[in-house]
PDB file of N, CA and C in Angstrom:
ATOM      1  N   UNK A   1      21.009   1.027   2.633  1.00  0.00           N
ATOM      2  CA  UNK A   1      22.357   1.095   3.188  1.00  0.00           C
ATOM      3  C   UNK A   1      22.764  -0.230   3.833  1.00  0.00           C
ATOM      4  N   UNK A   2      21.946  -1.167   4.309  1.00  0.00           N
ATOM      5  CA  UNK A   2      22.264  -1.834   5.028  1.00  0.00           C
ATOM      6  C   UNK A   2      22.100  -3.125   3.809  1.00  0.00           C
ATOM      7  N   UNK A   3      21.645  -3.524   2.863  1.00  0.00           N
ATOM      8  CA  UNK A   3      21.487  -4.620   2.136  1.00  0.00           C
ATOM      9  C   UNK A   3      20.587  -5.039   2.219  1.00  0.00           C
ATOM     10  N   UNK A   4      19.168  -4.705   2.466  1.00  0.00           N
ATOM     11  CA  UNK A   4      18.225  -5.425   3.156  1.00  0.00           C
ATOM     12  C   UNK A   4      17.117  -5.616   1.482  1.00  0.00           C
ATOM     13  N   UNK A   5      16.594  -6.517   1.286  1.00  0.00           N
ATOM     14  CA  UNK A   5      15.816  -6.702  -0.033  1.00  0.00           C
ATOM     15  C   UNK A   5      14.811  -7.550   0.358  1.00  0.00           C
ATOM     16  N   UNK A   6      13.394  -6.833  -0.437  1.00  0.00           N
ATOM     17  CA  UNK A   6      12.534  -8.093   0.338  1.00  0.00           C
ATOM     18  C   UNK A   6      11.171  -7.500  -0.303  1.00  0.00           C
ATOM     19  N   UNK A   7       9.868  -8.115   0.109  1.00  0.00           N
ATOM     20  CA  UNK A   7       8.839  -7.404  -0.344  1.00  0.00           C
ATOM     21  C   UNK A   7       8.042  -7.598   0.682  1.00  0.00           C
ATOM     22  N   UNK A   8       7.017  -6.434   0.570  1.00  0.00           N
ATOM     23  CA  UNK A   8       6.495  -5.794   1.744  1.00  0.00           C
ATOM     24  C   UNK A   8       4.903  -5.747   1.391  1.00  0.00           C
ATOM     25  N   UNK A   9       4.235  -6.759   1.917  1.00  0.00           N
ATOM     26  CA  UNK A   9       2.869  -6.752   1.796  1.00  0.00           C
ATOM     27  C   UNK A   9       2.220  -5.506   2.806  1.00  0.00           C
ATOM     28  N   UNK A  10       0.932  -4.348   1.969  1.00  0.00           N
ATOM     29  CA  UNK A  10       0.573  -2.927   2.400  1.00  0.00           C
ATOM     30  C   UNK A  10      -0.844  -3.723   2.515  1.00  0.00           C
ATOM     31  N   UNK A  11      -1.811  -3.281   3.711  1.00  0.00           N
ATOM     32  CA  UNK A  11      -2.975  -3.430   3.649  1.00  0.00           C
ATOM     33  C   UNK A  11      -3.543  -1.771   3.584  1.00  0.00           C
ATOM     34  N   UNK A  12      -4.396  -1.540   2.939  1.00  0.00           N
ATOM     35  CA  UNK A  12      -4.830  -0.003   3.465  1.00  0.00           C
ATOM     36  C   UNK A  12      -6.454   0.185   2.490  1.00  0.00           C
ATOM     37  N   UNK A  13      -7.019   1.126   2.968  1.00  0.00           N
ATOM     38  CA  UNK A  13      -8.441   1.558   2.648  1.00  0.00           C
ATOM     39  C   UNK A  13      -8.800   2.485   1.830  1.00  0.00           C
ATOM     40  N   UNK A  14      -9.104   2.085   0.707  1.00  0.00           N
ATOM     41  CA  UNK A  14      -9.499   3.226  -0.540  1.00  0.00           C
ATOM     42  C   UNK A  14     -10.711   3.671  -0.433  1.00  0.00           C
ATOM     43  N   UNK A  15     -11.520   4.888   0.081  1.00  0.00           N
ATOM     44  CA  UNK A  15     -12.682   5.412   0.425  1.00  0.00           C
ATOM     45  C   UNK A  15     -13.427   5.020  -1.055  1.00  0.00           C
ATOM     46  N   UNK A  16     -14.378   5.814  -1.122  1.00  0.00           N
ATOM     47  CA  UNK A  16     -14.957   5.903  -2.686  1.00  0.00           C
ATOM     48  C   UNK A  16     -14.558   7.162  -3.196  1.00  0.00           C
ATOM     49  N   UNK A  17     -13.963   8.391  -2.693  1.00  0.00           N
ATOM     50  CA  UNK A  17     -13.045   9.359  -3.296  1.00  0.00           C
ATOM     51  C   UNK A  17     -12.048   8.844  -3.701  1.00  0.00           C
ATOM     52  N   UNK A  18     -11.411   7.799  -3.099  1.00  0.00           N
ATOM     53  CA  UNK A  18     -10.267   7.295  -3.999  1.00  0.00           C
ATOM     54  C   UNK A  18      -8.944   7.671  -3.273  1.00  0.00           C
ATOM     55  N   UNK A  19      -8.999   8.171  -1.472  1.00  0.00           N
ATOM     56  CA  UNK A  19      -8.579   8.447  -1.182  1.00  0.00           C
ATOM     57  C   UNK A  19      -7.781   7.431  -0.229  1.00  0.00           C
ATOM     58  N   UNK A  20      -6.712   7.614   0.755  1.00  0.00           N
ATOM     59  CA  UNK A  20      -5.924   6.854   1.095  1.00  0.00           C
ATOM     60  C   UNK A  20      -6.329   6.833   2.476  1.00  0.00           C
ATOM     61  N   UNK A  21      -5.967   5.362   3.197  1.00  0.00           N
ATOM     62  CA  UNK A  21      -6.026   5.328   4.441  1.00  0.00           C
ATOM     63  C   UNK A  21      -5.596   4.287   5.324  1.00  0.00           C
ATOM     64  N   UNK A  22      -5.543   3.997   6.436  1.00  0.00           N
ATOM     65  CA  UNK A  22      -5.236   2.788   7.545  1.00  0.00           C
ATOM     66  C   UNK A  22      -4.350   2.042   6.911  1.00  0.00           C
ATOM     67  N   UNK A  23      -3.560   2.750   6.431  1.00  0.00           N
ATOM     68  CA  UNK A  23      -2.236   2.454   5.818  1.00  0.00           C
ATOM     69  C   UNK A  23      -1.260   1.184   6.713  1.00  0.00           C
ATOM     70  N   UNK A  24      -1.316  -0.081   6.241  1.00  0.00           N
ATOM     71  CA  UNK A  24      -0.572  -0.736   7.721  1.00  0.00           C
ATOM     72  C   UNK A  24       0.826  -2.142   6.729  1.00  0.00           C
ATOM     73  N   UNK A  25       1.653  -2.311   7.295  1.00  0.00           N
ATOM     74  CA  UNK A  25       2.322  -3.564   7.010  1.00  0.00           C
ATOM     75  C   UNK A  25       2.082  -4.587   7.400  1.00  0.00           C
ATOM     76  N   UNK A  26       1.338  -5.780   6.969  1.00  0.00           N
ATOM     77  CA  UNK A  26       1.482  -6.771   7.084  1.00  0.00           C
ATOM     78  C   UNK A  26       2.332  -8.301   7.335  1.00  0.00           C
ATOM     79  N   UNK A  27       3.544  -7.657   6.249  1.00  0.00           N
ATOM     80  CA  UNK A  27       4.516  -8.854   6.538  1.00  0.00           C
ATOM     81  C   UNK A  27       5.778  -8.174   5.388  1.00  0.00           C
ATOM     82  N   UNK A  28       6.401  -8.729   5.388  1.00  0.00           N
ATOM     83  CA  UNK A  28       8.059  -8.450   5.027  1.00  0.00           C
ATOM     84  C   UNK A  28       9.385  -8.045   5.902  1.00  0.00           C
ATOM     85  N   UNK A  29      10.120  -7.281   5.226  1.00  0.00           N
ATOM     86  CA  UNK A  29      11.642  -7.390   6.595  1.00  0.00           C
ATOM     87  C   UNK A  29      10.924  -5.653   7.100  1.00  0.00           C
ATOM     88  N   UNK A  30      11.718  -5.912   8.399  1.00  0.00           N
ATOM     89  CA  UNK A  30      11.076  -5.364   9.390  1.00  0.00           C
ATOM     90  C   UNK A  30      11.479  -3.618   8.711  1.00  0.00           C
ATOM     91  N   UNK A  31      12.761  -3.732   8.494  1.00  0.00           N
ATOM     92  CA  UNK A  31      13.662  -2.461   8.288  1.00  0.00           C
ATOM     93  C   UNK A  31      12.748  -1.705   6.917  1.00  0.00           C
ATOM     94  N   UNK A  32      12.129  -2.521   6.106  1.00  0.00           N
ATOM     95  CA  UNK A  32      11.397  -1.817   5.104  1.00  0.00           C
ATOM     96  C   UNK A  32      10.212  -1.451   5.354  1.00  0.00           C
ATOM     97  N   UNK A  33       9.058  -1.603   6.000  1.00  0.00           N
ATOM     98  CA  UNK A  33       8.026  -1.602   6.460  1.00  0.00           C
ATOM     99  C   UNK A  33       7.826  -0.096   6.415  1.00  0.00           C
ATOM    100  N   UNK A  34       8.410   0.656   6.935  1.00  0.00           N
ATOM    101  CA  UNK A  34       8.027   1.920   7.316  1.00  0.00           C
ATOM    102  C   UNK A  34       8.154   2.646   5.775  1.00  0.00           C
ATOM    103  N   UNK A  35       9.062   2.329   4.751  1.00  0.00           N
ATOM    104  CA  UNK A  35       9.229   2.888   3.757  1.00  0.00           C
ATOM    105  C   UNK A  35       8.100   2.381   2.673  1.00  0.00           C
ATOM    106  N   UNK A  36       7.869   1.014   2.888  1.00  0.00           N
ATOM    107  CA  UNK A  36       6.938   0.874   1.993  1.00  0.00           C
ATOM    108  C   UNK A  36       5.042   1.567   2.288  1.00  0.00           C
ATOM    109  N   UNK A  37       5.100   1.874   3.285  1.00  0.00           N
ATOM    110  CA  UNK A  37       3.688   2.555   3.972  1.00  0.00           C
ATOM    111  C   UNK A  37       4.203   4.260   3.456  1.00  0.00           C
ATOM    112  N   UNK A  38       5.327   5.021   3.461  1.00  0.00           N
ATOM    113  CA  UNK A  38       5.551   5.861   2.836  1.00  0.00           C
ATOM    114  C   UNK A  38       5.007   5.849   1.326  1.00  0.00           C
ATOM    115  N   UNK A  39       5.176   4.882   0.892  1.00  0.00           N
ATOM    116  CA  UNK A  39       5.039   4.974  -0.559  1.00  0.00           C
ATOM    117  C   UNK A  39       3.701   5.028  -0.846  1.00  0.00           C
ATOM    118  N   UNK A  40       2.641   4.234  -0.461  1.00  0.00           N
ATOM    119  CA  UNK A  40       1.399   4.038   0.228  1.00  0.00           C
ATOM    120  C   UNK A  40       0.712   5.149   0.178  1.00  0.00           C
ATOM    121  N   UNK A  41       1.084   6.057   0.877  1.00  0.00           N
ATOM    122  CA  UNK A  41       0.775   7.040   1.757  1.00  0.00           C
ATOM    123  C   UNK A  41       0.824   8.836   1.066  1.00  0.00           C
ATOM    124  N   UNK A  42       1.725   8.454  -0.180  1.00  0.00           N
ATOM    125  CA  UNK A  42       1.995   9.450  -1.485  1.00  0.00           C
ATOM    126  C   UNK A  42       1.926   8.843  -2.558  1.00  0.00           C
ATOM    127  N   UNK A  43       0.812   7.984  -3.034  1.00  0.00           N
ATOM    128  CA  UNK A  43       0.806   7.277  -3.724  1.00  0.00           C
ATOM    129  C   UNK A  43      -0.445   8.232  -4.790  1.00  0.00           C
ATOM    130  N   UNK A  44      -0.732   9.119  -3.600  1.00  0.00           N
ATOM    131  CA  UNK A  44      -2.377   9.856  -3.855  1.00  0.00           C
ATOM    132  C   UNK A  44      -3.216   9.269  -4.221  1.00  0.00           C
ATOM    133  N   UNK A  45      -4.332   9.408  -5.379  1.00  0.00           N
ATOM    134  CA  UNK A  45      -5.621   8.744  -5.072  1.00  0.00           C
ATOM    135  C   UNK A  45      -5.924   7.973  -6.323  1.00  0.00           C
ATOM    136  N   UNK A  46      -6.450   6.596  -5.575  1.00  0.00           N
ATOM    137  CA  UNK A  46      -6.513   5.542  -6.636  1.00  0.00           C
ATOM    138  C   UNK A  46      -8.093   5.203  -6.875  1.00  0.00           C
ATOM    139  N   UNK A  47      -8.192   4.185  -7.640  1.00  0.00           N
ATOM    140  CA  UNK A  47      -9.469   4.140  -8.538  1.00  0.00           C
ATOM    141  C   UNK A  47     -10.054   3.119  -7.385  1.00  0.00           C
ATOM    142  N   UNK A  48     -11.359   3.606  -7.118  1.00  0.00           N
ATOM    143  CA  UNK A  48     -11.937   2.960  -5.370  1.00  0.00           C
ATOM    144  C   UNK A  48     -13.028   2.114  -6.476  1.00  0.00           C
ATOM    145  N   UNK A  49     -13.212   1.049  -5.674  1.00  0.00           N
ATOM    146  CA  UNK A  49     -13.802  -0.006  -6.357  1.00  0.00           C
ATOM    147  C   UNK A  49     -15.458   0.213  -6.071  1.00  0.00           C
ATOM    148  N   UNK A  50     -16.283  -0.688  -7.422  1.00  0.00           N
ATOM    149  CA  UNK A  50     -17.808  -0.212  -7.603  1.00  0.00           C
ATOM    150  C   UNK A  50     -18.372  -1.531  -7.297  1.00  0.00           C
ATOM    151  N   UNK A  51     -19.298  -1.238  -6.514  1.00  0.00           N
ATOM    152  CA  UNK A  51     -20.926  -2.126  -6.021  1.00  0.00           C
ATOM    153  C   UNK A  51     -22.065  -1.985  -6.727  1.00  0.00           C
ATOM    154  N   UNK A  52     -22.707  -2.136  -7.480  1.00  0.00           N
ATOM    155  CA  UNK A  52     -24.078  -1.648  -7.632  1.00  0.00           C
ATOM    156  C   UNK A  52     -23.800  -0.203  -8.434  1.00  0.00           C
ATOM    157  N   UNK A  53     -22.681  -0.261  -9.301  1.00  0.00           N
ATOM    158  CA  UNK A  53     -22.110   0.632 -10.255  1.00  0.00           C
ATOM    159  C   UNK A  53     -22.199   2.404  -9.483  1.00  0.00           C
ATOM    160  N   UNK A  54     -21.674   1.910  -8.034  1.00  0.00           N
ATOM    161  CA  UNK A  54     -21.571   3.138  -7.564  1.00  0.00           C
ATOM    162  C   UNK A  54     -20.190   3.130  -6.237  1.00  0.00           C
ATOM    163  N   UNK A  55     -19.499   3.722  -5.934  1.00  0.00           N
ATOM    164  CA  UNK A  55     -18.462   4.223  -5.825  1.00  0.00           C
ATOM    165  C   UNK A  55     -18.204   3.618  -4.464  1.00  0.00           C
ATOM    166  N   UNK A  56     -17.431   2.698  -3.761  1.00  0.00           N
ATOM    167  CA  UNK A  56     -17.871   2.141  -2.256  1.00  0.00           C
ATOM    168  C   UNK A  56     -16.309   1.851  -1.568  1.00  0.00           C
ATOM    169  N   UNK A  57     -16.031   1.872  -0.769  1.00  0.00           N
ATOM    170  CA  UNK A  57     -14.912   2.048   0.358  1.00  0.00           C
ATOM    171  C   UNK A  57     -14.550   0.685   0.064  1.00  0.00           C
ATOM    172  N   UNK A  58     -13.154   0.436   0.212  1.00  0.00           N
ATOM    173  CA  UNK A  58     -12.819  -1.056  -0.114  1.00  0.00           C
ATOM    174  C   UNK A  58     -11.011  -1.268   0.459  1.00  0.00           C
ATOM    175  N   UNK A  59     -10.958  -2.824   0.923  1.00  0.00           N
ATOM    176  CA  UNK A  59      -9.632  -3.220   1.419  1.00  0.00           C
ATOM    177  C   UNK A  59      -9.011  -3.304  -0.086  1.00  0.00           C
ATOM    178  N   UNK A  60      -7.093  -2.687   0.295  1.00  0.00           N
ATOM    179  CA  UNK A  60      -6.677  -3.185  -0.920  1.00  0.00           C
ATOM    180  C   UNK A  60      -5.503  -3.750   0.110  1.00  0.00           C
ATOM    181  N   UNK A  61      -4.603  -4.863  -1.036  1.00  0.00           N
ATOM    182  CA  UNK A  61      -3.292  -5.036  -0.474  1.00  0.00           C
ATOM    183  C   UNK A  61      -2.062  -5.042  -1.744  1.00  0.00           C
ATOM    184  N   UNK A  62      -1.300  -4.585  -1.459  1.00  0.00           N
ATOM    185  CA  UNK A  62      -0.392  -4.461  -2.537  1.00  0.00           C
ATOM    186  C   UNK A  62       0.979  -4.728  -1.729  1.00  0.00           C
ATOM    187  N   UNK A  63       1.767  -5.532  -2.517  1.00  0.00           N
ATOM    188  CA  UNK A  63       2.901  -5.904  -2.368  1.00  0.00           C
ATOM    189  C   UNK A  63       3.649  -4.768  -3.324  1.00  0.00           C
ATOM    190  N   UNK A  64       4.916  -4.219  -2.336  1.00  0.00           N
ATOM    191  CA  UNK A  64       6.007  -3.292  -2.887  1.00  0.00           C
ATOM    192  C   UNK A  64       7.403  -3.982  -2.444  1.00  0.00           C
ATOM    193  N   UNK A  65       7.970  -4.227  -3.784  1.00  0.00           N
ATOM    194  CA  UNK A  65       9.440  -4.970  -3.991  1.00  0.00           C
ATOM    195  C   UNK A  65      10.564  -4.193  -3.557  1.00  0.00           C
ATOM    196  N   UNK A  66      11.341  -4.173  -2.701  1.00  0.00           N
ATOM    197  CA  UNK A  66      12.396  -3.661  -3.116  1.00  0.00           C
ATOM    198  C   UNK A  66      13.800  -4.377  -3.130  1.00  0.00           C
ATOM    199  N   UNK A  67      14.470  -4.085  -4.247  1.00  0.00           N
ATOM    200  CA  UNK A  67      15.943  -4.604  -5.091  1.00  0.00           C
ATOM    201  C   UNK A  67      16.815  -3.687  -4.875  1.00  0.00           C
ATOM    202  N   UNK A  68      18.110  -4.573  -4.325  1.00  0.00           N
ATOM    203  CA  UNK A  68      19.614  -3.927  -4.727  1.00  0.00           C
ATOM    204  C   UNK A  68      19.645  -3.577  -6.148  1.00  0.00           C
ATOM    205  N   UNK A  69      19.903  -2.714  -6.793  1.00  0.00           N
ATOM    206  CA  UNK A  69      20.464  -2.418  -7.918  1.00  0.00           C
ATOM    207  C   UNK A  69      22.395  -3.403  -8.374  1.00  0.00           C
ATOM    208  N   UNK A  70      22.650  -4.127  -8.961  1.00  0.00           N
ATOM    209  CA  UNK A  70      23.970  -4.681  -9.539  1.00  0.00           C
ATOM    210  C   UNK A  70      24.913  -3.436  -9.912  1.00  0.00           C
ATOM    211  N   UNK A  71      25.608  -3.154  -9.365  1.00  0.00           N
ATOM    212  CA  UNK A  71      26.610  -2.014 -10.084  1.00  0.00           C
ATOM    213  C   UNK A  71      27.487  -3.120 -10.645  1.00  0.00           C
TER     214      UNK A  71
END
């Protein structure tokens, strides 16, 4: 609503279930932050990274864009 566009670096913790956690913002505009940790946060469960070809808790960071659409 307000015009705000920007991208939003997510730090957060993938267990070895693959499950979600310590969901946090790092950097981008302030007003998106909370939406991009939403997204994060229902993103459900992602592929948790392997050590010693076995299943181990790990930092991820992902950048989420968001764009005005051009009408």
């Amino acid at each position: 609503d307000d015009g705000i566009q920007g991208t939003v670096i997510i730090q957060f913790i993938v267990d070895a279930e693959g499950n979600v956690s310590n969901v946090e913002a790092l950097s981008g505009p302030e007003e998106l932050r909370e939406a991009a940790i939403r997204v994060i946060q229902k993103s459900g469960k992602w592929i948790p990274a392997v050590q010693n070809k076995r299943h181990v808790k790990s930092y991820k960071k992902q950048p989420i864009g968001f764009l005005l659409a051009n009408e």
